[in-house]
PDB file of C-alpha atoms in Angstrom:
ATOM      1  CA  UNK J 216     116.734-114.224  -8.402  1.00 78.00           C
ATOM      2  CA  UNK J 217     115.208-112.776  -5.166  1.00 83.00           C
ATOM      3  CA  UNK J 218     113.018-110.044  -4.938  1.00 85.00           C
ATOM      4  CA  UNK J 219     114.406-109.318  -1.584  1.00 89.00           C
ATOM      5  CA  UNK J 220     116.857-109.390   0.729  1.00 93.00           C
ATOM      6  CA  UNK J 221     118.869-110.940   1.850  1.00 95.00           C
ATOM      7  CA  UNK J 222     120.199-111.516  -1.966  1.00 96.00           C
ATOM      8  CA  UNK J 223     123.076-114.526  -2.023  1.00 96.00           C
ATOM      9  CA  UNK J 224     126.433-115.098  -3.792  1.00 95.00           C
ATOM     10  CA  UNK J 225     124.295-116.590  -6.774  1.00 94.00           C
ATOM     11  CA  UNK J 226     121.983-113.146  -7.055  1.00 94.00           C
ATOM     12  CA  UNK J 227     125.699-111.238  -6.876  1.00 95.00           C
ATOM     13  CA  UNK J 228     127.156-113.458  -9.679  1.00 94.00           C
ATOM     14  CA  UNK J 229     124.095-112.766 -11.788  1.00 91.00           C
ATOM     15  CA  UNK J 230     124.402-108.844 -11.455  1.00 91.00           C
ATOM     16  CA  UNK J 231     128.136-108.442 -11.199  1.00 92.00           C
ATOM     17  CA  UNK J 232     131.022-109.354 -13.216  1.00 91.00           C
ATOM     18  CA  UNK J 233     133.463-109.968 -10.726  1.00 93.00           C
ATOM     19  CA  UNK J 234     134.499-113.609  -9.768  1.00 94.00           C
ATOM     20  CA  UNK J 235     136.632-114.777  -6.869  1.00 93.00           C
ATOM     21  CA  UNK J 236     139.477-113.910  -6.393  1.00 94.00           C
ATOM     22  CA  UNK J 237     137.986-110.212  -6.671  1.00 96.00           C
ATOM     23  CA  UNK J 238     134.594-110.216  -5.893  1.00 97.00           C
ATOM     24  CA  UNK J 239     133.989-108.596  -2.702  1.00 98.00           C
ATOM     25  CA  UNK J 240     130.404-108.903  -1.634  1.00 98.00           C
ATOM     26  CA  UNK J 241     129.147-111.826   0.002  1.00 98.00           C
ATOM     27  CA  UNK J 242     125.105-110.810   0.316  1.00 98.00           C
ATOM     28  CA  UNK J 243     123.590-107.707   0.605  1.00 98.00           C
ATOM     29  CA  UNK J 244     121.247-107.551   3.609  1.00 98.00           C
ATOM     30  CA  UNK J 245     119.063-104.409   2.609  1.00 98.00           C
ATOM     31  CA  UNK J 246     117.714-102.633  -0.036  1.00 97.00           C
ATOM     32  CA  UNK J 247     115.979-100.089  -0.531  1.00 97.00           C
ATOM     33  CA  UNK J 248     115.507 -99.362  -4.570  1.00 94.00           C
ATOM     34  CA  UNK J 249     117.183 -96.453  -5.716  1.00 93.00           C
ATOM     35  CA  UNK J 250     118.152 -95.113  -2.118  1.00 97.00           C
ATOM     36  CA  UNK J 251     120.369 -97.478  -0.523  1.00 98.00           C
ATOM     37  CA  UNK J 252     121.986-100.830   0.116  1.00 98.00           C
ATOM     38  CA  UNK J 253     123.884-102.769   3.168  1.00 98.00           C
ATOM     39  CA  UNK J 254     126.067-105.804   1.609  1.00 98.00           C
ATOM     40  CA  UNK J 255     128.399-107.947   3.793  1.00 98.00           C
ATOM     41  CA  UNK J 256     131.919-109.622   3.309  1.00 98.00           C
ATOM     42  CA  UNK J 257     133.704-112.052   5.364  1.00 98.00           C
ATOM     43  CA  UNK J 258     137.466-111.804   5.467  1.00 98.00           C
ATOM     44  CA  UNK J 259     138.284-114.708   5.190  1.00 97.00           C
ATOM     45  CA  UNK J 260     142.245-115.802   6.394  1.00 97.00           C
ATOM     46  CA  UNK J 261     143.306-117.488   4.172  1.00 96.00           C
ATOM     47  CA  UNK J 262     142.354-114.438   1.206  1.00 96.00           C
ATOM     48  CA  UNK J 263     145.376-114.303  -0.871  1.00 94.00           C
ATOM     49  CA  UNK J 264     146.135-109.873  -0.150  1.00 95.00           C
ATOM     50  CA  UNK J 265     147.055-111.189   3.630  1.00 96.00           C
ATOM     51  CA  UNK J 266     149.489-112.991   2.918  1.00 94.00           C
ATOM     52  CA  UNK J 267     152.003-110.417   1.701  1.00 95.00           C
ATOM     53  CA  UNK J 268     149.318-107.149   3.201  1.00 95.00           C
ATOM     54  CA  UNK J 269     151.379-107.700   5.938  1.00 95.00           C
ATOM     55  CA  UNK J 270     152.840-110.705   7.133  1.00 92.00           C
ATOM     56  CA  UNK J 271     152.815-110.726  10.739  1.00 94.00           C
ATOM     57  CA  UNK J 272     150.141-108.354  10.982  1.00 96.00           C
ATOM     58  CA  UNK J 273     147.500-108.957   8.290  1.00 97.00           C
ATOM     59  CA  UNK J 274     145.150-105.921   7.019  1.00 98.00           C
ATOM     60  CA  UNK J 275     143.285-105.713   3.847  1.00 98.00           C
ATOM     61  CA  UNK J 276     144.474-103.273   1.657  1.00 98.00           C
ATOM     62  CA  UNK J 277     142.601-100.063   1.070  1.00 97.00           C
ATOM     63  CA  UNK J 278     142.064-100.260  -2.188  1.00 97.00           C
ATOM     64  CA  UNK J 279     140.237-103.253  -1.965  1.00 98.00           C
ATOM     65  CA  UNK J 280     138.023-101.955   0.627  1.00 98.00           C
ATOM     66  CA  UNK J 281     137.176 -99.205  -1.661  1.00 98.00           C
ATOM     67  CA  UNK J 282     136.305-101.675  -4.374  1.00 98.00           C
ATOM     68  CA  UNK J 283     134.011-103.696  -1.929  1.00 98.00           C
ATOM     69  CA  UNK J 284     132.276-100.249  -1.458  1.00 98.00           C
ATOM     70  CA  UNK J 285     132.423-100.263  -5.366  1.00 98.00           C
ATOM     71  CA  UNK J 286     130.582-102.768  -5.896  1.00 98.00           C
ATOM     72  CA  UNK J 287     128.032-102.772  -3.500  1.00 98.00           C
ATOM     73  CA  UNK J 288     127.252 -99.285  -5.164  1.00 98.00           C
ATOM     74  CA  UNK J 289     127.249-101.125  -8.212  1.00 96.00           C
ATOM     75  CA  UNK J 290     124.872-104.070  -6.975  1.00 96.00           C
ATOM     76  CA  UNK J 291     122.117-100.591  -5.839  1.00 96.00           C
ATOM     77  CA  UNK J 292     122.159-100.177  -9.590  1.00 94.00           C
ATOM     78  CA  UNK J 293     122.061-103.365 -11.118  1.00 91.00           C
ATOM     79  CA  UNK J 294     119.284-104.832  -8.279  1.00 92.00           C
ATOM     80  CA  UNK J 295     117.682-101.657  -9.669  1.00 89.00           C
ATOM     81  CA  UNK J 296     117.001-102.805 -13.458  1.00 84.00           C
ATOM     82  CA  UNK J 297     117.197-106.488 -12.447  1.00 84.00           C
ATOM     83  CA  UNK J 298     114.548-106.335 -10.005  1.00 86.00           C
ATOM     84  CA  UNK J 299     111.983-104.071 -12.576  1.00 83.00           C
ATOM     85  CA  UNK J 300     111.548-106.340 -15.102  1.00 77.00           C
ATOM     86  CA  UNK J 301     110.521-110.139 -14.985  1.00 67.00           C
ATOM     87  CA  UNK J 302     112.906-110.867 -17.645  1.00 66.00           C
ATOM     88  CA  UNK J 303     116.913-111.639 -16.710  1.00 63.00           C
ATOM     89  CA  UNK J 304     118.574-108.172 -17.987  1.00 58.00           C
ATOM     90  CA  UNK J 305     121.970-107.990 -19.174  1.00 68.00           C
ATOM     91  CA  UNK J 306     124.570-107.328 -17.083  1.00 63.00           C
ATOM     92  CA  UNK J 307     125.364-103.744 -16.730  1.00 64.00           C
ATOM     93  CA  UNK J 308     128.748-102.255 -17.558  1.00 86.00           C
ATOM     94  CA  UNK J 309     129.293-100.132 -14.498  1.00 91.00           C
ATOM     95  CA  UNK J 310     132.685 -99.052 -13.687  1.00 94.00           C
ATOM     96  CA  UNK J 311     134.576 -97.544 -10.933  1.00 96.00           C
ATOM     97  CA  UNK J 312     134.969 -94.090 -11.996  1.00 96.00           C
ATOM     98  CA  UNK J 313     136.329 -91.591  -9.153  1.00 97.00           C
ATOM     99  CA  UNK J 314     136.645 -91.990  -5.336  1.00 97.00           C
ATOM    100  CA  UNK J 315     136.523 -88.540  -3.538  1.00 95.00           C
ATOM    101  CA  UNK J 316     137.508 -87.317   0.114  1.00 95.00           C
ATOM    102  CA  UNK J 317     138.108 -91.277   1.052  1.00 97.00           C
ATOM    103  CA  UNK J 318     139.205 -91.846   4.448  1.00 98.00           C
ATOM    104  CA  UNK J 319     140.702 -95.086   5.548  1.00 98.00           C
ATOM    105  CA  UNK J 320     140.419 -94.806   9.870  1.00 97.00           C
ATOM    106  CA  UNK J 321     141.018 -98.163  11.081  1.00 98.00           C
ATOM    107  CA  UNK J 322     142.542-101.646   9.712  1.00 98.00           C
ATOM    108  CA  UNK J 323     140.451-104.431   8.844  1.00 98.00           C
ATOM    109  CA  UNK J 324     141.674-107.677   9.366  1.00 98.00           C
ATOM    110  CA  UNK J 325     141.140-110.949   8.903  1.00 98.00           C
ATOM    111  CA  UNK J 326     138.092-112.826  10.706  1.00 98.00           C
ATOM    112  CA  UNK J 327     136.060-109.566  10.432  1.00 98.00           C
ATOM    113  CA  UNK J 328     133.305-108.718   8.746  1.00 98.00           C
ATOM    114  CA  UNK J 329     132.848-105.750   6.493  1.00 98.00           C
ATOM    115  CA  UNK J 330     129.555-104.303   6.558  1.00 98.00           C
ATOM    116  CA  UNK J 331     129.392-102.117   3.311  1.00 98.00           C
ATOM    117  CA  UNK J 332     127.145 -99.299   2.513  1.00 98.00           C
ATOM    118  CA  UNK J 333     126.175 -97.650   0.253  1.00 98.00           C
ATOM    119  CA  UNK J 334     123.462 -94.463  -0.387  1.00 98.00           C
ATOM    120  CA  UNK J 335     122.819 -92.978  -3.612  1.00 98.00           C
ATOM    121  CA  UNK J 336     123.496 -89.008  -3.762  1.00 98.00           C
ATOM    122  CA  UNK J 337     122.998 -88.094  -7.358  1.00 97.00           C
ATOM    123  CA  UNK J 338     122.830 -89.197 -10.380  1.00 96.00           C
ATOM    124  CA  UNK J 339     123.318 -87.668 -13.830  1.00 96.00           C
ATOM    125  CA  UNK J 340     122.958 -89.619 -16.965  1.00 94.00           C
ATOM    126  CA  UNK J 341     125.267 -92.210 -16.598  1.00 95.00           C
ATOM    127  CA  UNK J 342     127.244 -91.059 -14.097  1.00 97.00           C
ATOM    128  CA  UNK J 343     126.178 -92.237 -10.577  1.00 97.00           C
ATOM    129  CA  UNK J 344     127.408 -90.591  -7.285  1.00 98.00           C
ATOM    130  CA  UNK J 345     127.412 -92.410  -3.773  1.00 98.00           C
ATOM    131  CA  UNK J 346     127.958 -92.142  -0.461  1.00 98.00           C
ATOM    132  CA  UNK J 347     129.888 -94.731   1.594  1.00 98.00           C
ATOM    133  CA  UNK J 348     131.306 -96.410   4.480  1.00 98.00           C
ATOM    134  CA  UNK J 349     132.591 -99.923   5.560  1.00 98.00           C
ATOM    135  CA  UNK J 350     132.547-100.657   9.104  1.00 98.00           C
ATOM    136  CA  UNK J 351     133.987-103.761  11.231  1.00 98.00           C
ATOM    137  CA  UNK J 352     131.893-104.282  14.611  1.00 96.00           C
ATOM    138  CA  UNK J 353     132.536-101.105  16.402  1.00 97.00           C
ATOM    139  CA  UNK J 354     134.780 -99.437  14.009  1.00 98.00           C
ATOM    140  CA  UNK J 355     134.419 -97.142  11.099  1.00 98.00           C
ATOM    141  CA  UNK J 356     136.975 -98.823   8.562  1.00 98.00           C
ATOM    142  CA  UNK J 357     136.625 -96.045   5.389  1.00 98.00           C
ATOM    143  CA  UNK J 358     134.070 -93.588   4.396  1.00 98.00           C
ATOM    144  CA  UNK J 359     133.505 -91.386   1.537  1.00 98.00           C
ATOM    145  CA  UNK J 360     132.263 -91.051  -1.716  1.00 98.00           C
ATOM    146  CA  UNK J 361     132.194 -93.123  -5.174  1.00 98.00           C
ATOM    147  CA  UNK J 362     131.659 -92.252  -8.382  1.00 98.00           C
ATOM    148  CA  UNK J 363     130.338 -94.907 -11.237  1.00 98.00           C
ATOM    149  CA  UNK J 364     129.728 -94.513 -14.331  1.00 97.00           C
ATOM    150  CA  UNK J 365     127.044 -96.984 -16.345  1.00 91.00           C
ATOM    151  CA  UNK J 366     128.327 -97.399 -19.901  1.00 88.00           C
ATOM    152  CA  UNK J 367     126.288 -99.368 -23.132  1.00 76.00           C
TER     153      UNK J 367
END
């Protein structure tokens, strides 16, 4: 694994569970450990969610905007341990606990590119709060704030 960015779709397999069709991260472009993290992901066309979110006028859902923002947060925590010890940790259970005050203000559709980010704003045990917000070029696609929680 790299010890910096910009970490790859290998380095995102190794720290998340997710595998296609759900995983929603392509790389993560910055870092910073414990504070904050910028991941991208490519919607792609031919994504199975367009074809039936809608046809005619493709848009990915919100929910799985949300869970791109989800696991970004959950790469800031698992880049975290992975990246402060030299040997290969396990992978952390993290899941997707809450998702407070989310806004959704503009579609994202196909050919885009979702920047995702995510900011840590406390943390308490296992419970992890963040900040968050996907944008598309000019446009602020959601914001708001995630809950995780880290589990053994």
């Amino acid at each position: 694994m790299r010890t910096e960015p910009p970490f790859e779709a290998e380095d995102i397999r190794e720290l998340l569970p997710h595998r296609e069709p759900f995983l929603f991260v392509d790389r993560v472009t910055r870092y910073r450990p414990g504070r904050s993290i910028e991941a991208e992901r490519a919607l792609r066309p031919e994504e199975p969610q367009f074809a039936g979110h809608f046809p005619g006028r493709p848009i990915m859902p919100g929910v799985l905007v949300a869970e791109a923002l989800a696991q970004t947060s959950g790469l800031l925590l698992g880049l975290g341990e992975a990246l402060a010890t030299d040997e290969r940790p396990e992978k952390p259970k993290i899941f997707f606990l809450a998702a407070t005050d989310v806004k959704f203000t503009h579609p994202a559709e196909p050919g885009q590119t979702l920047i995702l980010r995510a900011e840590t704003e406390s943390s308490f045990g296992a419970l992890h709060r963040f900040k968050v917000e996907a944008t598309a070029g000019r446009n602020q696609i959601a914001r708001g704030t995630l809950t995780l929680a880290q589990v053994e």
